[in-house]
mmCIF file of C-alpha atoms in Angstrom:
data_model
loop_
_atom_site.group_PDB
_atom_site.id
_atom_site.type_symbol
_atom_site.label_atom_id
_atom_site.label_comp_id
_atom_site.label_asym_id
_atom_site.label_seq_id
_atom_site.Cartn_x
_atom_site.Cartn_y
_atom_site.Cartn_z
ATOM 1 C CA MET A 1 5.258 -18.891 7.157
ATOM 2 C CA ARG A 2 2.467 -17.757 4.578
ATOM 3 C CA ARG A 3 -0.745 -17.208 6.272
ATOM 4 C CA MET A 4 -3.757 -15.671 3.150
ATOM 5 C CA LEU A 5 -6.959 -14.958 4.197
ATOM 6 C CA ALA A 6 -9.470 -13.951 1.501
ATOM 7 C CA PRO A 7 -13.113 -12.740 0.912
ATOM 8 C CA ARG A 8 -15.817 -15.051 1.493
ATOM 9 C CA ASP A 9 -15.819 -16.146 -2.194
ATOM 10 C CA ALA A 10 -12.323 -16.774 -2.396
ATOM 11 C CA LEU A 11 -11.683 -18.989 -0.162
ATOM 12 C CA PRO A 12 -15.296 -20.858 0.809
ATOM 13 C CA GLN A 13 -16.287 -20.582 4.801
ATOM 14 C CA SER A 14 -13.686 -18.758 5.647
ATOM 15 C CA GLY A 15 -16.041 -15.736 6.857
ATOM 16 C CA VAL A 16 -13.613 -13.486 6.782
ATOM 17 C CA GLY A 17 -14.277 -9.670 4.819
ATOM 18 C CA VAL A 18 -10.439 -8.461 3.911
ATOM 19 C CA LEU A 19 -8.113 -9.787 2.234
ATOM 20 C CA LEU A 20 -4.347 -10.003 3.906
ATOM 21 C CA VAL A 21 -1.687 -11.640 2.470
ATOM 22 C CA SER A 22 1.569 -11.784 4.904
ATOM 23 C CA SER A 23 4.131 -14.060 4.656
ATOM 24 C CA SER A 24 5.333 -13.560 8.238
ATOM 25 C CA PRO A 25 3.445 -13.261 11.832
ATOM 26 C CA SER A 26 2.373 -10.001 12.212
ATOM 27 C CA GLN A 27 5.120 -7.706 14.259
ATOM 28 C CA GLY A 28 2.935 -6.223 17.189
ATOM 29 C CA ARG A 29 3.921 -2.816 16.783
ATOM 30 C CA ARG A 30 0.709 -0.539 17.952
ATOM 31 C CA GLY A 31 3.350 1.175 20.651
ATOM 32 C CA ASP A 32 4.672 3.061 17.153
ATOM 33 C CA LYS A 33 3.143 6.928 16.973
ATOM 34 C CA ASN A 34 4.992 7.715 14.067
ATOM 35 C CA MET A 35 4.942 5.760 11.064
ATOM 36 C CA GLN A 36 6.442 6.132 7.462
ATOM 37 C CA ILE A 37 4.290 5.426 4.887
ATOM 38 C CA GLY A 38 5.113 5.707 0.803
ATOM 39 C CA VAL A 39 3.179 7.008 -2.163
ATOM 40 C CA PRO A 40 4.999 6.233 -4.851
ATOM 41 C CA ARG A 41 3.326 7.461 -8.243
ATOM 42 C CA GLU A 42 1.658 4.865 -10.313
ATOM 43 C CA THR A 43 3.013 3.008 -13.679
ATOM 44 C CA ALA A 44 -0.237 1.421 -14.734
ATOM 45 C CA ALA A 45 -0.931 2.361 -18.402
ATOM 46 C CA GLY A 46 -4.221 5.140 -18.083
ATOM 47 C CA GLU A 47 -3.427 5.269 -14.288
ATOM 48 C CA THR A 48 -4.396 9.104 -13.326
ATOM 49 C CA ARG A 49 -4.981 8.056 -9.768
ATOM 50 C CA VAL A 50 -3.042 8.596 -6.667
ATOM 51 C CA ALA A 51 -2.739 6.686 -3.561
ATOM 52 C CA ALA A 52 -3.515 9.856 -1.652
ATOM 53 C CA THR A 53 -4.218 13.421 -2.747
ATOM 54 C CA PRO A 54 -2.522 16.471 -0.157
ATOM 55 C CA GLU A 55 -5.737 16.673 1.905
ATOM 56 C CA THR A 56 -5.080 12.884 2.649
ATOM 57 C CA VAL A 57 -1.567 13.435 3.682
ATOM 58 C CA LYS A 58 -2.354 17.011 5.812
ATOM 59 C CA LYS A 59 -4.488 14.799 8.178
ATOM 60 C CA LEU A 60 -1.454 11.455 8.389
ATOM 61 C CA ALA A 61 0.972 14.144 8.672
ATOM 62 C CA ALA A 62 -0.492 15.872 11.481
ATOM 63 C CA LEU A 63 -1.341 12.138 13.108
ATOM 64 C CA GLY A 64 2.670 12.294 13.452
ATOM 65 C CA HIS A 65 3.799 9.769 10.567
ATOM 66 C CA THR A 66 6.095 10.288 8.162
ATOM 67 C CA LEU A 67 5.026 10.704 4.108
ATOM 68 C CA ARG A 68 7.339 9.760 1.805
ATOM 69 C CA VAL A 69 5.145 10.691 -1.472
ATOM 70 C CA GLU A 70 7.496 10.136 -4.934
ATOM 71 C CA SER A 71 8.357 12.896 -6.555
ATOM 72 C CA GLY A 72 5.342 13.396 -10.011
ATOM 73 C CA ALA A 73 2.847 10.760 -8.062
ATOM 74 C CA GLY A 74 0.131 13.319 -7.595
ATOM 75 C CA VAL A 75 0.904 14.777 -11.488
ATOM 76 C CA ALA A 76 -1.623 12.923 -13.334
ATOM 77 C CA ALA A 77 -4.204 13.481 -10.802
ATOM 78 C CA SER A 78 -3.449 17.617 -10.341
ATOM 79 C CA ALA A 79 -1.754 17.457 -7.384
ATOM 80 C CA ILE A 80 2.311 18.706 -7.786
ATOM 81 C CA ASP A 81 4.687 18.239 -5.436
ATOM 82 C CA SER A 82 4.705 21.691 -3.813
ATOM 83 C CA ALA A 83 1.141 20.965 -2.756
ATOM 84 C CA TYR A 84 2.168 17.635 -1.068
ATOM 85 C CA GLY A 85 5.207 19.745 0.233
ATOM 86 C CA ALA A 86 3.093 22.457 1.540
ATOM 87 C CA VAL A 87 1.187 20.257 4.127
ATOM 88 C CA GLY A 88 4.139 18.114 5.406
ATOM 89 C CA ALA A 89 5.417 15.426 2.772
ATOM 90 C CA GLU A 90 8.815 14.696 1.920
ATOM 91 C CA ILE A 91 9.137 14.402 -1.678
ATOM 92 C CA THR A 92 11.387 11.333 -2.177
ATOM 93 C CA ASP A 93 12.373 9.368 -4.766
ATOM 94 C CA ARG A 94 10.688 6.043 -5.947
ATOM 95 C CA ALA A 95 13.050 4.054 -3.677
ATOM 96 C CA GLY A 96 12.223 6.249 -0.868
ATOM 97 C CA ALA A 97 7.998 5.793 -1.388
ATOM 98 C CA PHE A 98 8.864 2.180 -1.816
ATOM 99 C CA GLY A 99 11.374 2.068 1.110
ATOM 100 C CA SER A 100 8.815 3.060 3.599
ATOM 101 C CA GLU A 101 7.341 0.752 6.449
ATOM 102 C CA LEU A 102 3.858 1.354 4.784
ATOM 103 C CA VAL A 103 2.725 1.890 1.204
ATOM 104 C CA LEU A 104 -0.286 3.293 -0.239
ATOM 105 C CA LYS A 105 -0.317 2.242 -4.214
ATOM 106 C CA VAL A 106 -3.719 2.135 -6.137
ATOM 107 C CA ARG A 107 -2.922 -0.947 -8.025
ATOM 108 C CA SER A 108 -0.850 -3.630 -7.110
ATOM 109 C CA PRO A 109 2.516 -3.174 -7.700
ATOM 110 C CA ASN A 110 4.573 -4.751 -11.074
ATOM 111 C CA ALA A 111 7.995 -6.783 -10.112
ATOM 112 C CA ASP A 112 9.961 -4.048 -10.778
ATOM 113 C CA GLU A 113 8.557 -2.308 -7.210
ATOM 114 C CA LEU A 114 8.261 -5.201 -6.081
ATOM 115 C CA ARG A 115 11.868 -5.586 -5.672
ATOM 116 C CA LEU A 116 11.754 -1.610 -3.732
ATOM 117 C CA MET A 117 9.916 -3.120 -1.011
ATOM 118 C CA LYS A 118 11.499 -4.581 1.802
ATOM 119 C CA PRO A 119 10.702 -7.781 3.449
ATOM 120 C CA GLY A 120 8.212 -7.110 6.287
ATOM 121 C CA THR A 121 6.623 -3.833 4.241
ATOM 122 C CA ASN A 122 2.630 -3.447 4.896
ATOM 123 C CA LEU A 123 1.230 -2.419 1.531
ATOM 124 C CA VAL A 124 -2.380 -1.465 0.914
ATOM 125 C CA GLY A 125 -4.384 -0.936 -2.377
ATOM 126 C CA MET A 126 -6.463 -1.991 -5.573
ATOM 127 C CA LEU A 127 -4.675 -5.669 -5.311
ATOM 128 C CA ASN A 128 -6.744 -7.947 -7.497
ATOM 129 C CA PRO A 129 -6.957 -10.161 -4.925
ATOM 130 C CA PHE A 130 -8.659 -12.854 -7.113
ATOM 131 C CA ASP A 131 -4.890 -12.869 -9.219
ATOM 132 C CA ARG A 132 -3.368 -15.979 -6.873
ATOM 133 C CA ALA A 133 -0.297 -15.118 -9.265
ATOM 134 C CA GLY A 134 -0.283 -11.475 -8.211
ATOM 135 C CA LEU A 135 -0.841 -12.486 -4.608
ATOM 136 C CA ASP A 136 1.363 -14.984 -4.681
ATOM 137 C CA ALA A 137 4.210 -12.743 -5.965
ATOM 138 C CA LEU A 138 3.484 -10.219 -3.086
ATOM 139 C CA ALA A 139 3.506 -12.898 -0.515
ATOM 140 C CA ALA A 140 7.240 -14.190 -2.015
ATOM 141 C CA ALA A 141 8.097 -10.413 -1.301
ATOM 142 C CA GLY A 142 7.951 -10.744 2.073
ATOM 143 C CA LEU A 143 4.653 -7.589 2.323
ATOM 144 C CA THR A 144 1.941 -7.702 4.599
ATOM 145 C CA ALA A 145 -0.887 -6.813 1.431
ATOM 146 C CA PHE A 146 -4.296 -5.318 2.189
ATOM 147 C CA ALA A 147 -6.654 -5.317 -0.423
ATOM 148 C CA LEU A 148 -9.427 -2.513 -0.381
ATOM 149 C CA GLU A 149 -11.458 -4.022 -3.002
ATOM 150 C CA ALA A 150 -11.782 -6.968 -0.875
ATOM 151 C CA ALA A 151 -12.921 -4.982 2.108
ATOM 152 C CA PRO A 152 -16.676 -4.539 3.208
ATOM 153 C CA ARG A 153 -18.248 -1.485 2.482
ATOM 154 C CA THR A 154 -21.190 -0.032 4.288
#
């Protein structure tokens, strides 16, 4: 089953302000205390941002989560692997970051990155919610995706 919620402008009268693309019903794992969170290196040309800084990783790790940061993920943003390791992140390879149950990305994943994610993975990032082909690719991969640019801001 595929569900799609989109910003008010994208789907008339939806009344929803956050994009959620899901190919399966919610798993309802609220009781889980520890989540594996992956932070892969961004590969889009000219992209210098990273989805989580060492400070963000430190805060998430303090909550009991396991952070798997791809080696070199923060280099373009002036955050080296040792800074992530010092705050509790596991430095891993590409497959390790994308193999996490929650993946944080700045930009929407490309086809090669989508293949590294398991169905049921949760993806959060700037996912271009008005790109129908991109949304269809996320849903076809079996991901639950949250587009941050569609989230209401105050």
